[in-house]
mmCIF file of C-alpha atoms and ligand atoms in Angstrom:
data_model
loop_
_atom_site.group_PDB
_atom_site.id
_atom_site.type_symbol
_atom_site.label_atom_id
_atom_site.label_comp_id
_atom_site.label_asym_id
_atom_site.label_seq_id
_atom_site.Cartn_x
_atom_site.Cartn_y
_atom_site.Cartn_z
ATOM 1 C CA MET A 1 51.377 5.959 -14.512
ATOM 2 C CA LYS A 2 55.016 5.424 -15.389
ATOM 3 C CA ALA A 3 57.064 2.643 -13.755
ATOM 4 C CA PHE A 4 60.634 1.401 -14.268
ATOM 5 C CA ARG A 5 60.255 -2.329 -14.856
ATOM 6 C CA ILE A 6 61.999 -5.509 -15.950
ATOM 7 C CA ALA A 7 60.259 -8.328 -17.822
ATOM 8 C CA HIS A 8 62.694 -10.964 -16.509
ATOM 9 C CA TYR A 9 66.054 -11.147 -14.721
ATOM 10 C CA ASP A 10 68.846 -9.444 -16.647
ATOM 11 C CA ALA A 11 66.362 -7.667 -18.932
ATOM 12 C CA ALA A 12 67.152 -4.006 -19.577
ATOM 13 C CA PRO A 13 64.815 -2.001 -17.308
ATOM 14 C CA VAL A 14 62.412 0.248 -19.215
ATOM 15 C CA VAL A 15 59.950 2.979 -18.271
ATOM 16 C CA ASP A 16 56.495 1.507 -19.031
ATOM 17 C CA ASP A 17 53.039 3.091 -18.926
ATOM 18 C CA ILE A 18 50.966 0.915 -16.593
ATOM 19 C CA GLN A 19 47.620 0.981 -14.758
ATOM 20 C CA MET A 20 47.388 2.611 -11.360
ATOM 21 C CA PRO A 21 47.705 -0.085 -8.648
ATOM 22 C CA ASP A 22 44.927 -1.058 -6.238
ATOM 23 C CA VAL A 23 45.373 -0.249 -2.568
ATOM 24 C CA GLY A 24 44.674 -2.941 0.064
ATOM 25 C CA PRO A 25 43.013 -2.196 3.431
ATOM 26 C CA ASP A 26 46.340 -1.786 5.288
ATOM 27 C CA GLU A 27 48.110 0.029 2.466
ATOM 28 C CA VAL A 28 48.584 3.579 1.257
ATOM 29 C CA LEU A 29 49.052 4.977 -2.232
ATOM 30 C CA VAL A 30 51.986 7.383 -2.302
ATOM 31 C CA ARG A 31 52.503 9.962 -5.051
ATOM 32 C CA VAL A 32 56.261 9.518 -5.433
ATOM 33 C CA ARG A 33 58.177 12.804 -5.469
ATOM 34 C CA ALA A 34 61.550 11.060 -5.675
ATOM 35 C CA ALA A 35 63.106 7.623 -5.302
ATOM 36 C CA SER A 36 66.749 6.653 -4.864
ATOM 37 C CA LEU A 37 68.819 3.889 -6.377
ATOM 38 C CA ASN A 38 70.827 1.352 -4.402
ATOM 39 C CA PRO A 39 73.252 -1.401 -5.405
ATOM 40 C CA LEU A 40 70.408 -3.708 -4.320
ATOM 41 C CA ASP A 41 68.336 -2.595 -7.326
ATOM 42 C CA VAL A 42 71.120 -3.728 -9.649
ATOM 43 C CA LYS A 43 71.434 -7.044 -7.796
ATOM 44 C CA MET A 44 67.640 -7.511 -8.013
ATOM 45 C CA GLN A 45 67.658 -6.770 -11.761
ATOM 46 C CA ARG A 46 70.414 -9.330 -12.302
ATOM 47 C CA GLY A 47 68.560 -11.991 -10.291
ATOM 48 C CA PHE A 48 71.314 -12.256 -7.666
ATOM 49 C CA MET A 49 68.848 -11.803 -4.799
ATOM 50 C CA HIS A 50 66.316 -14.404 -5.937
ATOM 51 C CA ALA A 51 66.968 -16.719 -2.977
ATOM 52 C CA TYR A 52 66.173 -13.892 -0.509
ATOM 53 C CA PHE A 53 63.704 -11.735 -2.431
ATOM 54 C CA PRO A 54 61.888 -13.736 -5.152
ATOM 55 C CA VAL A 55 59.847 -11.483 -7.446
ATOM 56 C CA ASN A 56 56.949 -11.711 -9.893
ATOM 57 C CA PHE A 57 57.352 -10.292 -13.415
ATOM 58 C CA PRO A 58 56.949 -7.705 -14.710
ATOM 59 C CA TYR A 59 58.743 -6.300 -11.668
ATOM 60 C CA THR A 60 58.933 -2.598 -10.830
ATOM 61 C CA LEU A 61 62.348 -1.824 -9.369
ATOM 62 C CA GLY A 62 63.098 0.340 -6.356
ATOM 63 C CA THR A 63 62.795 0.212 -2.573
ATOM 64 C CA ASP A 64 63.430 3.788 -1.394
ATOM 65 C CA LEU A 65 61.002 6.648 -1.887
ATOM 66 C CA ALA A 66 59.714 9.958 -0.602
ATOM 67 C CA GLY A 67 56.422 11.567 -1.581
ATOM 68 C CA THR A 68 52.971 12.506 -0.376
ATOM 69 C CA ILE A 69 50.020 10.319 0.508
ATOM 70 C CA GLU A 70 47.440 10.178 -2.265
ATOM 71 C CA ARG A 71 44.977 7.658 -0.840
ATOM 72 C CA THR A 72 44.680 5.457 2.268
ATOM 73 C CA GLY A 73 43.297 1.924 2.582
ATOM 74 C CA SER A 74 40.126 1.334 4.601
ATOM 75 C CA ASP A 75 41.956 0.088 7.751
ATOM 76 C CA VAL A 76 44.663 2.759 7.790
ATOM 77 C CA THR A 77 44.542 5.280 10.620
ATOM 78 C CA GLY A 78 46.808 8.210 11.445
ATOM 79 C CA TRP A 79 47.821 9.016 7.851
ATOM 80 C CA HIS A 80 46.064 11.509 5.609
ATOM 81 C CA LYS A 81 46.076 12.660 2.032
ATOM 82 C CA GLY A 82 48.944 15.095 1.461
ATOM 83 C CA ASP A 83 51.153 13.895 4.370
ATOM 84 C CA PRO A 84 54.830 13.971 3.342
ATOM 85 C CA VAL A 85 56.346 10.528 3.893
ATOM 86 C CA VAL A 86 59.444 8.392 3.383
ATOM 87 C CA ALA A 87 59.424 4.599 3.088
ATOM 88 C CA ARG A 88 61.553 1.592 2.383
ATOM 89 C CA LEU A 89 59.571 -1.026 0.481
ATOM 90 C CA ASP A 90 60.046 -4.768 0.720
ATOM 91 C CA PRO A 91 62.443 -5.691 -2.132
ATOM 92 C CA THR A 92 60.190 -8.601 -3.118
ATOM 93 C CA SER A 93 57.373 -6.200 -3.951
ATOM 94 C CA GLY A 94 59.620 -3.311 -5.089
ATOM 95 C CA GLY A 95 57.746 -0.494 -6.798
ATOM 96 C CA ALA A 96 59.503 2.711 -5.671
ATOM 97 C CA LEU A 97 60.751 3.690 -9.145
ATOM 98 C CA ALA A 98 57.342 4.801 -10.348
ATOM 99 C CA GLU A 99 55.028 7.807 -10.253
ATOM 100 C CA PHE A 100 52.831 6.134 -7.616
ATOM 101 C CA ALA A 101 53.691 3.344 -5.181
ATOM 102 C CA VAL A 102 51.665 1.110 -2.893
ATOM 103 C CA VAL A 103 53.178 1.093 0.598
ATOM 104 C CA LYS A 104 52.172 -0.928 3.658
ATOM 105 C CA ALA A 105 51.156 1.596 6.315
ATOM 106 C CA GLY A 106 53.673 0.033 8.739
ATOM 107 C CA TYR A 107 56.541 1.065 6.471
ATOM 108 C CA LEU A 108 55.610 4.763 6.385
ATOM 109 C CA VAL A 109 57.536 7.402 8.286
ATOM 110 C CA SER A 110 56.922 11.154 8.325
ATOM 111 C CA ALA A 111 59.436 12.909 6.088
ATOM 112 C CA PRO A 112 62.283 14.778 7.823
ATOM 113 C CA THR A 113 61.625 18.458 8.398
ATOM 114 C CA SER A 114 65.235 19.478 7.669
ATOM 115 C CA LEU A 115 65.465 18.047 4.127
ATOM 116 C CA SER A 116 63.562 18.306 0.851
ATOM 117 C CA LEU A 117 61.562 15.254 -0.242
ATOM 118 C CA GLU A 118 64.066 14.748 -3.070
ATOM 119 C CA ASP A 119 66.978 14.505 -0.642
ATOM 120 C CA ALA A 120 64.949 12.446 1.844
ATOM 121 C CA ALA A 121 64.447 9.764 -0.822
ATOM 122 C CA GLY A 122 68.158 8.981 -0.422
ATOM 123 C CA ILE A 123 67.783 7.966 3.218
ATOM 124 C CA PRO A 124 66.028 4.602 3.674
ATOM 125 C CA THR A 125 68.361 1.755 2.662
ATOM 126 C CA ALA A 126 71.747 3.473 2.940
ATOM 127 C CA ALA A 127 71.139 5.300 6.225
ATOM 128 C CA GLY A 128 69.097 2.429 7.660
ATOM 129 C CA THR A 129 71.907 -0.036 6.997
ATOM 130 C CA ALA A 130 74.594 2.221 8.521
ATOM 131 C CA TRP A 131 72.370 2.752 11.575
ATOM 132 C CA GLN A 132 71.489 -0.914 12.012
ATOM 133 C CA ALA A 133 75.148 -1.934 11.698
ATOM 134 C CA LEU A 134 76.681 0.650 14.015
ATOM 135 C CA PHE A 135 74.099 1.098 16.723
ATOM 136 C CA GLU A 136 71.914 -2.018 16.736
ATOM 137 C CA ILE A 137 74.508 -4.685 15.964
ATOM 138 C CA ALA A 138 77.845 -3.274 17.193
ATOM 139 C CA ASP A 139 76.445 -1.026 19.959
ATOM 140 C CA PHE A 140 78.884 1.627 18.752
ATOM 141 C CA LYS A 141 79.513 4.397 21.298
ATOM 142 C CA ARG A 142 80.971 7.874 21.738
ATOM 143 C CA GLY A 143 84.768 7.721 22.157
ATOM 144 C CA GLN A 144 85.170 4.568 20.059
ATOM 145 C CA SER A 145 86.782 4.403 16.617
ATOM 146 C CA VAL A 146 85.342 3.177 13.337
ATOM 147 C CA LEU A 147 86.866 2.485 9.947
ATOM 148 C CA VAL A 148 84.230 3.161 7.275
ATOM 149 C CA HIS A 149 85.057 1.692 3.877
ATOM 150 C CA ALA A 150 83.724 3.541 0.825
ATOM 151 C CA GLY A 151 83.190 6.711 2.840
ATOM 152 C CA ALA A 152 81.871 8.497 -0.265
ATOM 153 C CA GLY A 153 79.324 5.759 -0.999
ATOM 154 C CA GLY A 154 75.694 5.648 0.084
ATOM 155 C CA VAL A 155 76.099 3.592 3.275
ATOM 156 C CA GLY A 156 79.535 5.036 4.082
ATOM 157 C CA SER A 157 78.444 8.673 3.791
ATOM 158 C CA PHE A 158 75.736 8.117 6.412
ATOM 159 C CA ALA A 159 78.005 5.986 8.629
ATOM 160 C CA ILE A 160 80.605 8.786 8.775
ATOM 161 C CA GLN A 161 77.962 11.329 9.773
ATOM 162 C CA PHE A 162 76.250 9.095 12.364
ATOM 163 C CA ALA A 163 79.578 8.186 13.984
ATOM 164 C CA ARG A 164 80.792 11.763 13.970
ATOM 165 C CA ALA A 165 77.523 12.996 15.462
ATOM 166 C CA ILE A 166 77.925 10.822 18.582
ATOM 167 C CA GLY A 167 81.529 11.937 19.094
ATOM 168 C CA ALA A 168 83.377 8.901 17.748
ATOM 169 C CA ARG A 169 86.712 8.862 15.885
ATOM 170 C CA VAL A 170 86.066 8.214 12.207
ATOM 171 C CA ILE A 171 88.516 6.920 9.625
ATOM 172 C CA ALA A 172 87.291 6.388 6.065
ATOM 173 C CA THR A 173 88.633 4.950 2.826
ATOM 174 C CA ALA A 174 87.922 6.671 -0.473
ATOM 175 C CA SER A 175 89.645 7.711 -3.696
ATOM 176 C CA GLY A 176 89.762 10.723 -6.025
ATOM 177 C CA THR A 177 87.145 13.363 -5.227
ATOM 178 C CA GLY A 178 85.718 10.962 -2.625
ATOM 179 C CA ILE A 179 88.616 11.807 -0.292
ATOM 180 C CA ASP A 180 87.556 15.406 0.117
ATOM 181 C CA ILE A 181 83.891 14.397 0.314
ATOM 182 C CA ALA A 182 84.585 11.952 3.167
ATOM 183 C CA ARG A 183 86.555 14.640 5.011
ATOM 184 C CA ARG A 184 83.739 17.170 4.633
ATOM 185 C CA LEU A 185 81.226 14.622 5.912
ATOM 186 C CA GLY A 186 83.245 14.516 9.133
ATOM 187 C CA ALA A 187 85.939 11.830 8.819
ATOM 188 C CA ASP A 188 88.975 12.637 11.017
ATOM 189 C CA GLN A 189 91.262 10.703 8.672
ATOM 190 C CA VAL A 190 90.723 9.555 5.083
ATOM 191 C CA ILE A 191 92.921 6.926 3.460
ATOM 192 C CA ASP A 192 93.230 6.808 -0.329
ATOM 193 C CA TYR A 193 92.621 3.108 -0.889
ATOM 194 C CA ARG A 194 94.109 3.203 -4.376
ATOM 195 C CA SER A 195 97.548 4.428 -3.299
ATOM 196 C CA GLU A 196 97.816 3.244 0.314
ATOM 197 C CA ASN A 197 97.073 0.062 2.240
ATOM 198 C CA PHE A 198 94.855 1.091 5.126
ATOM 199 C CA ALA A 199 96.045 -1.957 7.084
ATOM 200 C CA ASP A 200 99.586 -0.482 7.211
ATOM 201 C CA LYS A 201 98.293 2.697 8.825
ATOM 202 C CA LEU A 202 95.704 1.562 11.359
ATOM 203 C CA SER A 203 95.487 -0.619 14.464
ATOM 204 C CA ASP A 204 93.285 -1.077 17.535
ATOM 205 C CA ILE A 205 90.121 0.050 15.751
ATOM 206 C CA ASP A 206 86.872 -0.776 17.580
ATOM 207 C CA VAL A 207 84.595 -1.295 14.580
ATOM 208 C CA VAL A 208 85.054 -1.745 10.818
ATOM 209 C CA LEU A 209 82.124 -1.179 8.472
ATOM 210 C CA ASP A 210 83.108 -3.263 5.449
ATOM 211 C CA THR A 211 80.979 -2.363 2.442
ATOM 212 C CA ILE A 212 83.432 -3.926 -0.038
ATOM 213 C CA GLY A 213 84.330 -7.535 0.850
ATOM 214 C CA GLY A 214 87.192 -9.546 -0.704
ATOM 215 C CA GLU A 215 90.729 -8.356 0.107
ATOM 216 C CA THR A 216 89.363 -5.236 1.784
ATOM 217 C CA GLN A 217 87.550 -7.440 4.258
ATOM 218 C CA GLN A 218 90.554 -9.712 4.816
ATOM 219 C CA HIS A 219 92.842 -6.743 5.570
ATOM 220 C CA SER A 220 90.181 -5.213 7.796
ATOM 221 C CA PHE A 221 90.584 -7.995 10.359
ATOM 222 C CA ASN A 222 94.196 -6.837 10.886
ATOM 223 C CA VAL A 223 93.223 -3.334 12.020
ATOM 224 C CA LEU A 224 90.677 -4.350 14.668
ATOM 225 C CA ARG A 225 91.478 -4.500 18.360
ATOM 226 C CA SER A 226 90.942 -7.800 20.127
ATOM 227 C CA GLY A 227 87.205 -7.951 20.863
ATOM 228 C CA GLY A 228 86.420 -5.494 18.048
ATOM 229 C CA TYR A 229 83.604 -5.838 15.521
ATOM 230 C CA LEU A 230 83.590 -6.304 11.749
ATOM 231 C CA LEU A 231 80.279 -5.441 10.087
ATOM 232 C CA ALA A 232 80.016 -6.643 6.497
ATOM 233 C CA THR A 233 77.342 -5.479 4.063
ATOM 234 C CA SER A 234 78.675 -6.844 0.799
ATOM 235 C CA SER A 235 79.788 -10.414 1.478
ATOM 236 C CA PRO A 236 79.533 -12.588 4.598
ATOM 237 C CA PRO A 237 82.550 -12.333 6.897
ATOM 238 C CA ASP A 238 85.137 -15.088 7.084
ATOM 239 C CA GLU A 239 84.388 -16.776 10.415
ATOM 240 C CA ALA A 240 87.776 -18.482 10.654
ATOM 241 C CA LEU A 241 89.549 -15.130 10.258
ATOM 242 C CA ALA A 242 87.256 -13.579 12.847
ATOM 243 C CA LYS A 243 88.126 -16.330 15.320
ATOM 244 C CA ALA A 244 91.843 -16.079 14.581
ATOM 245 C CA HIS A 245 91.752 -12.333 15.312
ATOM 246 C CA ASN A 246 89.465 -12.699 18.319
ATOM 247 C CA VAL A 247 86.856 -10.327 16.916
ATOM 248 C CA ALA A 248 83.122 -10.532 16.279
ATOM 249 C CA ALA A 249 82.020 -10.445 12.645
ATOM 250 C CA THR A 250 78.489 -10.231 11.276
ATOM 251 C CA PHE A 251 76.800 -9.889 7.916
ATOM 252 C CA VAL A 252 74.361 -6.991 8.093
ATOM 253 C CA PHE A 253 71.016 -7.890 6.533
ATOM 254 C CA HIS A 254 68.959 -4.746 6.287
ATOM 255 C CA MET A 255 65.192 -5.171 6.511
ATOM 256 C CA SER A 256 62.261 -2.848 5.953
ATOM 257 C CA ASP A 257 61.030 -1.482 9.233
ATOM 258 C CA GLY A 258 59.159 1.756 9.802
ATOM 259 C CA SER A 259 60.217 1.946 13.452
ATOM 260 C CA ARG A 260 63.941 1.800 12.596
ATOM 261 C CA LEU A 261 63.535 4.289 9.742
ATOM 262 C CA GLY A 262 61.731 6.624 12.147
ATOM 263 C CA LYS A 263 64.725 6.621 14.529
ATOM 264 C CA VAL A 264 67.104 7.206 11.631
ATOM 265 C CA ILE A 265 65.094 10.168 10.396
ATOM 266 C CA ASP A 266 64.835 11.625 13.905
ATOM 267 C CA ALA A 267 68.638 11.458 14.214
ATOM 268 C CA ILE A 268 69.109 13.045 10.787
ATOM 269 C CA ASP A 269 66.766 15.885 11.746
ATOM 270 C CA ALA A 270 68.259 16.340 15.234
ATOM 271 C CA ASP A 271 71.860 16.573 13.997
ATOM 272 C CA SER A 272 71.073 18.345 10.693
ATOM 273 C CA LEU A 273 72.785 15.550 8.745
ATOM 274 C CA LYS A 274 72.902 15.740 4.969
ATOM 275 C CA VAL A 275 72.199 13.274 2.190
ATOM 276 C CA LEU A 276 75.255 13.060 -0.056
ATOM 277 C CA ILE A 277 73.803 13.407 -3.544
ATOM 278 C CA ASP A 278 75.672 12.053 -6.556
ATOM 279 C CA ARG A 279 73.075 13.343 -9.017
ATOM 280 C CA LYS A 280 69.373 13.974 -9.519
ATOM 281 C CA VAL A 281 67.841 12.527 -12.651
ATOM 282 C CA PRO A 282 64.239 12.543 -13.987
ATOM 283 C CA LEU A 283 62.448 9.212 -14.634
ATOM 284 C CA SER A 284 63.199 9.670 -18.342
ATOM 285 C CA GLY A 285 66.948 9.469 -17.601
ATOM 286 C CA LEU A 286 66.704 6.379 -15.415
ATOM 287 C CA SER A 287 68.535 3.955 -17.694
ATOM 288 C CA GLY A 288 71.768 5.952 -17.601
ATOM 289 C CA ALA A 289 71.409 6.523 -13.868
ATOM 290 C CA PHE A 290 70.928 2.787 -13.323
ATOM 291 C CA GLU A 291 74.157 2.083 -15.227
ATOM 292 C CA HIS A 292 75.981 4.634 -13.103
ATOM 293 C CA GLN A 293 74.725 2.877 -9.966
ATOM 294 C CA ALA A 294 75.894 -0.441 -11.418
ATOM 295 C CA SER A 295 79.388 0.989 -12.005
ATOM 296 C CA GLY A 296 79.998 1.098 -8.245
ATOM 297 C CA ARG A 297 81.496 4.593 -8.589
ATOM 298 C CA ALA A 298 78.606 6.718 -7.299
ATOM 299 C CA ARG A 299 79.497 9.455 -4.813
ATOM 300 C CA GLY A 300 76.491 9.092 -2.554
ATOM 301 C CA LYS A 301 72.901 8.747 -3.619
ATOM 302 C CA ILE A 302 71.422 8.824 -7.103
ATOM 303 C CA ILE A 303 68.006 10.477 -6.818
ATOM 304 C CA ILE A 304 65.280 9.879 -9.408
ATOM 305 C CA THR A 305 62.659 12.610 -9.581
ATOM 306 C CA THR A 306 59.193 12.094 -11.039
ATOM 307 C CA ASP A 307 58.901 15.612 -12.515
HETATM 308 N N1 LIG B 401 73.406 -6.398 3.336
HETATM 309 C C1 LIG B 401 72.578 -5.355 3.262
HETATM 310 O O1 LIG B 401 71.475 -5.358 3.804
HETATM 311 C C2 LIG B 401 73.053 -4.141 2.493
HETATM 312 C C3 LIG B 401 72.421 -2.900 2.653
HETATM 313 C C4 LIG B 401 72.942 -1.794 1.973
HETATM 314 C C5 LIG B 401 74.043 -1.950 1.139
HETATM 315 N N2 LIG B 401 74.585 -3.187 0.981
HETATM 316 C C6 LIG B 401 75.759 -3.394 0.116
HETATM 317 O O2 LIG B 401 76.840 -2.597 0.615
HETATM 318 C C7 LIG B 401 77.647 -2.199 -0.479
HETATM 319 C C8 LIG B 401 77.798 -0.682 -0.435
HETATM 320 O O3 LIG B 401 76.544 -0.061 -0.652
HETATM 321 P P1 LIG B 401 76.486 1.485 -1.012
HETATM 322 O O4 LIG B 401 75.058 1.837 -1.212
HETATM 323 O O5 LIG B 401 77.283 2.263 -0.035
HETATM 324 O O6 LIG B 401 77.257 1.469 -2.430
HETATM 325 P P2 LIG B 401 77.679 2.648 -3.385
HETATM 326 O O7 LIG B 401 77.052 3.933 -2.928
HETATM 327 O O8 LIG B 401 77.443 2.203 -4.770
HETATM 328 O O9 LIG B 401 79.266 2.750 -3.152
HETATM 329 C C9 LIG B 401 80.001 3.423 -4.118
HETATM 330 C C10 LIG B 401 81.316 3.887 -3.513
HETATM 331 O O10 LIG B 401 82.171 2.776 -3.242
HETATM 332 C C11 LIG B 401 83.504 3.246 -3.349
HETATM 333 N N3 LIG B 401 84.419 2.127 -3.493
HETATM 334 C C12 LIG B 401 84.429 1.182 -4.455
HETATM 335 N N4 LIG B 401 85.434 0.295 -4.226
HETATM 336 C C13 LIG B 401 86.048 0.707 -3.092
HETATM 337 C C14 LIG B 401 87.144 0.198 -2.313
HETATM 338 N N5 LIG B 401 87.800 -0.918 -2.677
HETATM 339 N N6 LIG B 401 87.490 0.849 -1.176
HETATM 340 C C15 LIG B 401 86.838 1.954 -0.785
HETATM 341 N N7 LIG B 401 85.811 2.501 -1.479
HETATM 342 C C16 LIG B 401 85.416 1.871 -2.612
HETATM 343 C C17 LIG B 401 83.431 4.128 -4.586
HETATM 344 O O11 LIG B 401 84.471 5.052 -4.517
HETATM 345 P P3 LIG B 401 85.548 5.122 -5.734
HETATM 346 O O12 LIG B 401 84.762 5.504 -6.962
HETATM 347 O O13 LIG B 401 86.494 6.177 -5.259
HETATM 348 O O14 LIG B 401 86.152 3.768 -5.841
HETATM 349 C C18 LIG B 401 82.052 4.786 -4.477
HETATM 350 O O15 LIG B 401 82.107 6.089 -3.930
HETATM 351 C C19 LIG B 401 76.958 -2.735 -1.749
HETATM 352 O O16 LIG B 401 77.550 -3.978 -2.084
HETATM 353 C C20 LIG B 401 75.533 -2.955 -1.300
HETATM 354 O O17 LIG B 401 74.847 -3.918 -2.057
HETATM 355 C C21 LIG B 401 74.106 -4.271 1.631
#
């Protein structure tokens, strides 16, 4: 089978022909229909995540996939050959960017009924992170307001839709074609971060989802109401600033969890939410797609198909 691997940190990833993997008793072999890229894959390839997710080489990249079950381990119950599934793999094991992937049965979720498997591959990390941040950490509710940075990015595009679906007020930052995209996803207001300072235009916001860090994060503290919540996915929040502004601030650390992913997929199905797709690329075009992900300019999810 083909797999997108690195021989060591910082090595250029290449599509290798490798042996089919063995399946343990509590695991399932999935025939991957599509996988999606995340900034995490780039950080893994560069070795930036070694302290959190140490890997063995050669390492097959990728955490997010959708496909059908090919084979089940001897202890696995409830899943059958041919079932359409979505999963988020543990980054330490990786393996989604391949024609077949070994998945712990506890990570499997039935694929959404409202989306193709290709689109569903874009869900796990981006949607799971937006969901965890808004609803599990900040207890975000109908009637509240949220500022979503990078509204046309992977996490931001899901955060806008989730917040809109519960009847919240959504403000997003974006630039270029991302402005219209964020509006179409449901943002009530979109601020062009390249020409305007969002902090001059906003105040008394309940929650900020900061996917950027740096100055963006610093300015974000100024727009929150007292008692508001800053959720950071890119760099840990400045605790002194949080205290000075009387707000809560947390780094969101997204983990693999089939039960969370199941709730996310139920919500996506129930509200007919969409996966914002930047592009779909076959495995043979993965190197260019990986560079596009690394550029930080993707408009939503980059989907890798195995056809
Ligand atoms: N901690 C965790 O568990 C966790 C989980 C998921 C993601 N993350 C992190 O969260 C970050 C976002 O992830 P993602 O998947 O959403 O990334 P992404 O899809 O690559 O985000 C790309 C988007 O960011 C926008 N952007 C770049 N700079 C911006 C700025 N200063 N203000 C507003 N928008 C800006 C780009 O728009 P333009 O082209 O218009 O600039 C582009 O549309 C990454 O650092 C990722 O590693 C962390």
